Short mmCIF file of C-alpha atoms and ligand atoms in Angstrom, two decimals:
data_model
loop_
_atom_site.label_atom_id
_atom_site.label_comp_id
_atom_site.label_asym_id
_atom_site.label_seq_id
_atom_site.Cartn_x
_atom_site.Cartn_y
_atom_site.Cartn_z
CA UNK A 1 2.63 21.47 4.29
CA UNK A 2 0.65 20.16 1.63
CA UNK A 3 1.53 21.36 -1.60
CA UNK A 4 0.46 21.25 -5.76
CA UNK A 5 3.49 22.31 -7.65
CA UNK A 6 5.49 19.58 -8.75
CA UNK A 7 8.47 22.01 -9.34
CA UNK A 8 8.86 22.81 -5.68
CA UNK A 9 8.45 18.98 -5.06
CA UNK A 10 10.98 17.97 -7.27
CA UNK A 11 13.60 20.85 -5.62
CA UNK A 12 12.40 19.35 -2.55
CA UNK A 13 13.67 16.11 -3.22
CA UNK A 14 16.65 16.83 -5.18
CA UNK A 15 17.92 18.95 -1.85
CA UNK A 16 17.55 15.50 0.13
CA UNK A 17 14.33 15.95 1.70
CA UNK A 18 11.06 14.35 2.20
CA UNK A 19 8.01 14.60 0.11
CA UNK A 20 4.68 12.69 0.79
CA UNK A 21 3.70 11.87 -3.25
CA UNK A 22 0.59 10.54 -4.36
CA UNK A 23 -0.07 7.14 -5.92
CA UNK A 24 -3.28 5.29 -7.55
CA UNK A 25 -2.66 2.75 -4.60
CA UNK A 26 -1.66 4.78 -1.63
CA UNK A 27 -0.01 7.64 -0.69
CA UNK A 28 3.81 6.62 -0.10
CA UNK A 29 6.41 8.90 1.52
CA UNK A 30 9.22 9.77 -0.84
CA UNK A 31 13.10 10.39 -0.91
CA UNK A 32 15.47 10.29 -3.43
CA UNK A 33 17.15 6.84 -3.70
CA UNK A 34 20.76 8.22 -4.63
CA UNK A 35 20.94 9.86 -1.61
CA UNK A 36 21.05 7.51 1.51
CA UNK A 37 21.19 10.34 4.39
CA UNK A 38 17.35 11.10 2.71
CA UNK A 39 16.45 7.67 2.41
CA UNK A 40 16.94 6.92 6.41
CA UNK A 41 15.38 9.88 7.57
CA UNK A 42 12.39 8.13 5.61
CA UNK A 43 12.71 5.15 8.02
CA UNK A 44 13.35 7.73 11.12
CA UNK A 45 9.84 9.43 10.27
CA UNK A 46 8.12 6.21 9.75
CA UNK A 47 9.24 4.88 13.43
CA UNK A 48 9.87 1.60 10.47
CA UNK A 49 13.04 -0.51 11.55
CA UNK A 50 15.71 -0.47 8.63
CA UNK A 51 15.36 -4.40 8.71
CA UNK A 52 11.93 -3.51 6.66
CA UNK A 53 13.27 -3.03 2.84
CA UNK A 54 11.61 0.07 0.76
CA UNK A 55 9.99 -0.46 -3.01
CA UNK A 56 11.95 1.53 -5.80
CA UNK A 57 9.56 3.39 -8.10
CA UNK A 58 10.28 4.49 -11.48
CA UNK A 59 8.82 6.03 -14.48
CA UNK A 60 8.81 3.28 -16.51
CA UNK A 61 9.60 -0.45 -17.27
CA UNK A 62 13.19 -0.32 -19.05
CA UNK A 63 14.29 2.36 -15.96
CA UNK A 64 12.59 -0.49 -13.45
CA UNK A 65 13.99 -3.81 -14.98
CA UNK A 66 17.14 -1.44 -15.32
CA UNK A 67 17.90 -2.65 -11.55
CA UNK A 68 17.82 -6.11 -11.55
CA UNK A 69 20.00 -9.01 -12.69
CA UNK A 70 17.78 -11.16 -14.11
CA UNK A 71 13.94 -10.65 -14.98
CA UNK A 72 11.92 -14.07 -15.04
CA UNK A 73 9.33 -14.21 -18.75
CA UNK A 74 6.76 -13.82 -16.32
CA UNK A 75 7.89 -10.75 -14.58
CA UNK A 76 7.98 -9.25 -17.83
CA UNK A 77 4.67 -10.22 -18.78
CA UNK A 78 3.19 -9.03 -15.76
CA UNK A 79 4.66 -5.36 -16.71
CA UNK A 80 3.04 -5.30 -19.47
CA UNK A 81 -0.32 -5.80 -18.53
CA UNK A 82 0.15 -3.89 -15.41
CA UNK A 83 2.56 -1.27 -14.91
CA UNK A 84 2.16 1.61 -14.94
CA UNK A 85 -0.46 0.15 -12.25
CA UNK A 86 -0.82 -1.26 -8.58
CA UNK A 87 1.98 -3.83 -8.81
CA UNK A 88 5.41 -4.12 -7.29
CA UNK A 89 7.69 -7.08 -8.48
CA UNK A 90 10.96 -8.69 -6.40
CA UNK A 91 13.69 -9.49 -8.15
CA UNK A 92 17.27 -10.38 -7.59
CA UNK A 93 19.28 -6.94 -7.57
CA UNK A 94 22.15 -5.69 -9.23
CA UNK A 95 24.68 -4.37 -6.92
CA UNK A 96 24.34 -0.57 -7.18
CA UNK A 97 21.42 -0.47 -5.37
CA UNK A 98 21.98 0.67 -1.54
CA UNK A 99 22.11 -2.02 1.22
CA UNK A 100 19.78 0.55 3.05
CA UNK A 101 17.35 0.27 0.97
CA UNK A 102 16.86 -3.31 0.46
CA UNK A 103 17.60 -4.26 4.01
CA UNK A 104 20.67 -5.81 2.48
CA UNK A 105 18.81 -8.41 0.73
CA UNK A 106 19.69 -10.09 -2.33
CA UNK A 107 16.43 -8.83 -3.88
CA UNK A 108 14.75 -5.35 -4.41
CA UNK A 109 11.53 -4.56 -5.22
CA UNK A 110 10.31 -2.18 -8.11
CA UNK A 111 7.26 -0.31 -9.12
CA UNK A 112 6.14 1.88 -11.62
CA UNK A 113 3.10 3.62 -10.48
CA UNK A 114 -0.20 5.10 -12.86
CA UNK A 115 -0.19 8.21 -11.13
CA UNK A 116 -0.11 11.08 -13.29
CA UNK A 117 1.13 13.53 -10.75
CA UNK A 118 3.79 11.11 -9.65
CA UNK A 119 4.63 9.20 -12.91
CA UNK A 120 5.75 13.20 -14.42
CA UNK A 121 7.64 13.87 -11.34
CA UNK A 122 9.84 10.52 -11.62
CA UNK A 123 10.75 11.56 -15.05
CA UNK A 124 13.11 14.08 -12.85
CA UNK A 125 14.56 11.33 -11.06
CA UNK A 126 15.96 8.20 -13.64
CA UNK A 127 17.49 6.70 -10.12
CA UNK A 128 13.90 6.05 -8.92
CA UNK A 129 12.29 7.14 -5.23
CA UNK A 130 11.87 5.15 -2.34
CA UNK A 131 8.45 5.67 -0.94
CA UNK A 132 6.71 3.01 1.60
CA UNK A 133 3.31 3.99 2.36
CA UNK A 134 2.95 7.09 4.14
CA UNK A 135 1.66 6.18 7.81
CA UNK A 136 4.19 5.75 10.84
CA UNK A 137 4.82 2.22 11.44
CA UNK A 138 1.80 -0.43 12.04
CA UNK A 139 -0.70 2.14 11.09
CA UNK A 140 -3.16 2.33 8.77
CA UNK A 141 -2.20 3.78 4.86
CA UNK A 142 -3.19 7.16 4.29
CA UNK A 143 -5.36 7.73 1.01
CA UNK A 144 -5.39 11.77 0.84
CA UNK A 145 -3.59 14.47 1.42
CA UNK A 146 -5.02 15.83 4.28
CA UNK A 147 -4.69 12.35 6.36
CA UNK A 148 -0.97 12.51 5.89
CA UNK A 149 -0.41 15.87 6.49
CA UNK A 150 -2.12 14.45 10.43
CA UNK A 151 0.23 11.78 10.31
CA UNK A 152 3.42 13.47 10.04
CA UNK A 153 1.92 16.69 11.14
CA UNK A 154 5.20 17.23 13.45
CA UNK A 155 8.01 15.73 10.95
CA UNK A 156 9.22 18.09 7.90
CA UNK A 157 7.29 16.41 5.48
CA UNK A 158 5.57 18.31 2.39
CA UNK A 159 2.43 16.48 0.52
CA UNK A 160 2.31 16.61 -3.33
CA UNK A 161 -1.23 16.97 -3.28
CA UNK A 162 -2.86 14.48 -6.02
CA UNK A 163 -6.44 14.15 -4.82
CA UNK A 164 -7.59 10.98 -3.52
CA UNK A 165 -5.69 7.31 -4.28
CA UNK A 166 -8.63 6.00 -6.74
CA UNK A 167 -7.59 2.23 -5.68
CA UNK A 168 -7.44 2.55 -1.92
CA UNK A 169 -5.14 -0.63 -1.72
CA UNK A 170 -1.98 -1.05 -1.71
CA UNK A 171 -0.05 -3.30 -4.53
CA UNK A 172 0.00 -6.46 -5.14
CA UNK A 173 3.13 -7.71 -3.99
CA UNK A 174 5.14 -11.04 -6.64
CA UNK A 175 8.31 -12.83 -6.20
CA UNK A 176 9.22 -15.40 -8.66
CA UNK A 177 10.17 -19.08 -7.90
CA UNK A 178 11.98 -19.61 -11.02
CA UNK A 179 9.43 -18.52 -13.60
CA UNK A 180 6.60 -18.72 -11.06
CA UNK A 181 4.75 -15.97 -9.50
CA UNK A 182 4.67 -16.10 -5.90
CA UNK A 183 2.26 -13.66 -4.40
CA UNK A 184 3.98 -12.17 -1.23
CA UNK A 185 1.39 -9.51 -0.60
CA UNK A 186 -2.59 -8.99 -1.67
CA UNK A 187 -3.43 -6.12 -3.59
CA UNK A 188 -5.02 -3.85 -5.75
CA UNK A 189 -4.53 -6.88 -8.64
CA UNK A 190 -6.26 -9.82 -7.73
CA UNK A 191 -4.48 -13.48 -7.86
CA UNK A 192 -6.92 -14.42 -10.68
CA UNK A 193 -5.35 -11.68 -12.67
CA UNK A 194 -2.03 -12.77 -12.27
CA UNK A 195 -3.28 -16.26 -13.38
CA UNK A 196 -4.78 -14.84 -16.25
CA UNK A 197 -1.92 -13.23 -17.93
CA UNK A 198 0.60 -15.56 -16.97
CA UNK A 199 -0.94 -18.57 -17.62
CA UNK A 200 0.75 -20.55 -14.81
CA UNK A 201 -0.45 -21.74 -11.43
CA UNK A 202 0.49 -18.44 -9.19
CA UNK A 203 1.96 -19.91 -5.44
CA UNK A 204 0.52 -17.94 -2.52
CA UNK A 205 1.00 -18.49 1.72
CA UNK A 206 4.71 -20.08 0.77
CA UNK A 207 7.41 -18.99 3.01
CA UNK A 208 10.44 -17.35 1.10
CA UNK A 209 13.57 -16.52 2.47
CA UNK A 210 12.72 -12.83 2.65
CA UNK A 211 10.13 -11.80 5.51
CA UNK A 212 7.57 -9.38 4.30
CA UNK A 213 6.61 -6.97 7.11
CA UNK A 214 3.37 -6.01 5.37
CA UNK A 215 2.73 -9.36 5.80
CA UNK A 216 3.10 -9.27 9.69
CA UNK A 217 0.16 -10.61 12.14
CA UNK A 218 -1.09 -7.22 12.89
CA UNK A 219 -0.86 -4.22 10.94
CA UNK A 220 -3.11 -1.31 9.16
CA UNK A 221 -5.14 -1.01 12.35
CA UNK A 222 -7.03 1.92 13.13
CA UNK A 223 -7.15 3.00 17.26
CA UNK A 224 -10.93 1.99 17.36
CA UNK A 225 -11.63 -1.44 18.06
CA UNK A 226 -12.12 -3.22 14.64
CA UNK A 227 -14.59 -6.01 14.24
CA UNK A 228 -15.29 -7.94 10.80
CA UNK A 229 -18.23 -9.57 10.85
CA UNK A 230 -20.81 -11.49 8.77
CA UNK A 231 -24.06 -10.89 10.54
CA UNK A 232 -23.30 -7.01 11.11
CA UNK A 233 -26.98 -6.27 12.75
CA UNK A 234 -26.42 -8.88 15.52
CA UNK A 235 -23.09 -7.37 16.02
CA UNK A 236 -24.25 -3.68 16.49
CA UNK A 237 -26.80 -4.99 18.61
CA UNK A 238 -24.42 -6.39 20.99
CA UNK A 239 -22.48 -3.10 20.96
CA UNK A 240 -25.18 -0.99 21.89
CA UNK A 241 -23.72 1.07 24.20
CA UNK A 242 -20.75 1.96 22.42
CA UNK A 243 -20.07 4.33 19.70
CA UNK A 244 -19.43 2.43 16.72
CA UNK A 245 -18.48 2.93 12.54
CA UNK A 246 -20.20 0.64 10.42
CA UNK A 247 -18.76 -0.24 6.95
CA UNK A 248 -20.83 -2.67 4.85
CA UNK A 249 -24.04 -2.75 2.89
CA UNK A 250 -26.91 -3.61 5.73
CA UNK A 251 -29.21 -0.69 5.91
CA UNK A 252 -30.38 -1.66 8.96
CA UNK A 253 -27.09 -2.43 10.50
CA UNK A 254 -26.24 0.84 9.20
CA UNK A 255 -28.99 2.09 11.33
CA UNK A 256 -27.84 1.16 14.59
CA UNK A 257 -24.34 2.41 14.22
CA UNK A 258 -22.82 5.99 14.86
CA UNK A 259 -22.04 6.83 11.98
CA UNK A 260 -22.16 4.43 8.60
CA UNK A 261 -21.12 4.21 4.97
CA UNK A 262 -23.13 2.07 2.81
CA UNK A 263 -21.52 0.75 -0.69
CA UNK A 264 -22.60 -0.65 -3.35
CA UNK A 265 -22.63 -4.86 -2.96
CA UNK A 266 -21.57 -5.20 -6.85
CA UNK A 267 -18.67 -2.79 -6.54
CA UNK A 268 -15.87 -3.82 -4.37
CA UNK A 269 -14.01 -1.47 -5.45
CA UNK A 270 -15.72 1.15 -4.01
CA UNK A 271 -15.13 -0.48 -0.83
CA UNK A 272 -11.18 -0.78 -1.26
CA UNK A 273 -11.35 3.45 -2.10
CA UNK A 274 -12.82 4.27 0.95
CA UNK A 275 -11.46 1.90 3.75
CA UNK A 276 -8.54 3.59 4.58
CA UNK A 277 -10.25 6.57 4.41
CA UNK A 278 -13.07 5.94 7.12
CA UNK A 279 -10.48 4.70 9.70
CA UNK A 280 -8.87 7.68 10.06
CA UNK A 281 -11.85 9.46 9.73
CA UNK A 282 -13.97 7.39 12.52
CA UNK A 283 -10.63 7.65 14.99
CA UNK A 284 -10.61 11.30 14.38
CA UNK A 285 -14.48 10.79 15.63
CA UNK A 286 -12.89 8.87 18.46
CA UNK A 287 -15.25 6.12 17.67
CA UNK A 288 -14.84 3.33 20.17
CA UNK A 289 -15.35 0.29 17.72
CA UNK A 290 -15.31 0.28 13.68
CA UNK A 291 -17.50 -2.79 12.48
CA UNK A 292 -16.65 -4.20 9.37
CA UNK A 293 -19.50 -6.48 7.19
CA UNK A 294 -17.34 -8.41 5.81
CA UNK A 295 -17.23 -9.35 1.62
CA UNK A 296 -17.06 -12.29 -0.09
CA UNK A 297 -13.53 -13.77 -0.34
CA UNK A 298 -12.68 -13.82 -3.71
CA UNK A 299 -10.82 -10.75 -6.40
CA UNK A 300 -10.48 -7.98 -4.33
CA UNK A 301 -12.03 -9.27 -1.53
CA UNK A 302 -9.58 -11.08 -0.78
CA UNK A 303 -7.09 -8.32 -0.47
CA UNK A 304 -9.76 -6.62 1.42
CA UNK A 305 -10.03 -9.34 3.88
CA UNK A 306 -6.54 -9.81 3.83
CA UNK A 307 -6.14 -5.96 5.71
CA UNK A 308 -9.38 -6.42 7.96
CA UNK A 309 -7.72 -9.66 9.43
CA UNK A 310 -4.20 -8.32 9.66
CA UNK A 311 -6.17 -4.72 11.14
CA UNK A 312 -8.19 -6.08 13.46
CA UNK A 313 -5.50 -8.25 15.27
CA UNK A 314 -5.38 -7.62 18.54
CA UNK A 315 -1.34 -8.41 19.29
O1 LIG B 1 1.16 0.47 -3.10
C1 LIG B 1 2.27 0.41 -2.59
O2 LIG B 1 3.03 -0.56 -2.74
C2 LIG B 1 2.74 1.62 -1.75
C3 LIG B 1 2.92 2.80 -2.71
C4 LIG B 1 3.38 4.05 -1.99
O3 LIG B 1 3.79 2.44 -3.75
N1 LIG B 1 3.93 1.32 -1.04
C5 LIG B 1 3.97 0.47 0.02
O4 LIG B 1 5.21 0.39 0.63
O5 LIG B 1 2.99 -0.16 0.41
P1 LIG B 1 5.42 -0.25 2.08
O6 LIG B 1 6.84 -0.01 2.39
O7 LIG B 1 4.42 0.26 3.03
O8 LIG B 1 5.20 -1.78 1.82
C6 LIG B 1 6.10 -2.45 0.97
C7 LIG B 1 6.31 -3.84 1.43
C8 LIG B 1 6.94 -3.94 2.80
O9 LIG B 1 6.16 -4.83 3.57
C9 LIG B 1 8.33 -4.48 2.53
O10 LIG B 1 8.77 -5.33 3.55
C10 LIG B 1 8.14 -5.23 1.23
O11 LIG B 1 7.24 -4.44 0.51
N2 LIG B 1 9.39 -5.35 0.49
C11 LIG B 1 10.20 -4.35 0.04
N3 LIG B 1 11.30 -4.85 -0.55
C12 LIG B 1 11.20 -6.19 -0.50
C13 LIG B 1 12.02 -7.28 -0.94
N4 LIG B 1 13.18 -7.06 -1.54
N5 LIG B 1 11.58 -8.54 -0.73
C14 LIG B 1 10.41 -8.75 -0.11
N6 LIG B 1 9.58 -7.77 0.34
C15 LIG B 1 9.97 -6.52 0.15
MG1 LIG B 2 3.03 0.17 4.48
#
């Protein structure tokens, strides 16, 4: 049931239950952290094994930082430039925290999300909620209301309706090595950003001791076939006798396709708002192949081709 009161979302969650709640990165699927019966029935309607570990979001930094033992000078620095925002930081937890949550890891990871909607309602909740992103297990992240409602469309799950998730990507995911930001997942900010602020060489593609599922081979695939490709008209010619979803900016590649959505080629952005989006809208066309144009690999197009690769896996 998708909802817009955040007074019968907050009752919802203080009774145990779950609530799909919006964020400026994704739509995550939220339980109260305090109580643990409501935090596994989070992992139950995800199909997600408990060996995955949830992020912890709060309202704000002190209420974040609140939950870990020891915060590197460059996690700090890194909340300041970007939380509220797209960014979820690991660090070593105090003991409190629930071994279901963090897959009984040493670590947890915290967020404090932009969304205004969201941000009011975690006021309510000075524990912080769990929320992965809400999608069952391996499937693509769900961007707006109404594609979660399809996704848990037989689970009890009620949708804090916040309009559509204006980044489209989900965060950026940093560990620390010491003082050093290790980048354990791509997102919404960009590896040059983190550079930026923090003034130190970030470390990305290292393996820590905790595995990252987001990080697995294949994940955030759509049911159509998905292709990612650099010379998109040859590619739709080759398909010609299948229904295909074309996502790039080649008019005439956009031509031969099904069904197409053109973006601007300055704005990357608005291709990270609407990716998500146009899966689940071309496999609810039952579109046999999506066909991907893909961008240039740098700032957000690196997160972007990140997804495609991990999406278009085939095991
Ligand atoms: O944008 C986002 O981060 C969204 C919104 C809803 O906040 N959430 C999200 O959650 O993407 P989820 O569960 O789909 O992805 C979080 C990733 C998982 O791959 C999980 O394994 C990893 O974070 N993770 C959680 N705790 C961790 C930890 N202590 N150490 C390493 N990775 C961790
Ligand atoms: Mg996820």
């Amino acid at each position: 049931m998708i909802i817009t009161e955040l007074a019968q979302a907050v009752n919802r969650l203080r009774n145990g239950l779950v609530v799909a709640i919006p964020t400026e990165t994704v739509y995550g699927l939220a339980a109260d952290s305090s109580n643990e019966i409501a935090v596994k029935q989070i992992f139950s309607y995800k199909n997600r094994p408990q060996t995955n570990p949830l992020i912890l979001h709060f309202h704000n930094s002190e209420a974040a930082f609140e939950q870990a033992r020891l915060v590197p000078e460059a996690a700090k620095i890194l909340a300041t430039h970007f939380w509220p925002g797209p960014l979820t930081l690991v660090l070593p937890k105090k003991t409190h925290i629930s071994d279901v949550i963090t897959a009984a890891q040493d670590t947890v990871a915290l967020r404090v999300p932009a969304h205004p909607l969201t941000r009011e309602l975690l006021l309510n909740f000075p524990n912080g909620l769990v929320a992965p992103s809400a999608n069952k297990y391996m499937q693509t992240s769900t961007t707006n209301a109404t594609d979660v409602a399809k996704q848990f469309a037989n689970d009890d799950v009620w949708i804090l309706d916040g309009g559509s998730c204006s980044q489209g990507l989900e965060s950026t995911i940093v560990a620390f090595k010491d003082n050093v930001p290790v980048v354990l997942r791509y997102g919404a900010i960009t590896v040059q950003q983190i550079t930026e602020v923090t003034k130190l060489e970030v470390l990305q593609n290292i393996p820590m001791q905790t595995v990252v599922p987001g990080m697995h081979k294949k994940h955030y695939a759509p049911k159509a076939q998905l292709i990612v490709t650099e010379n998109p008209v040859q590619t739709l010619r080759a398909l010609a006798d299948k229904t295909v979803g074309f996502i790039g900016v080649n008019q005439e590649a956009a031509k031969l396709a099904t069904a197409a959505f053109l973006y601007n080629p300055l704005d990357l952005q608005e291709l990270a708002t609407n990716l998500y989006r146009l899966f689940h809208q071309y496999d609810a066309q039952n579109l046999a192949c999506i066909v991907v144009e893909k961008p240039e690999n740098i700032g957000l197009g690196q997160t972007i081709n990140d997804r495609l690769k991990r999406a278009a896996t085939s095991i």
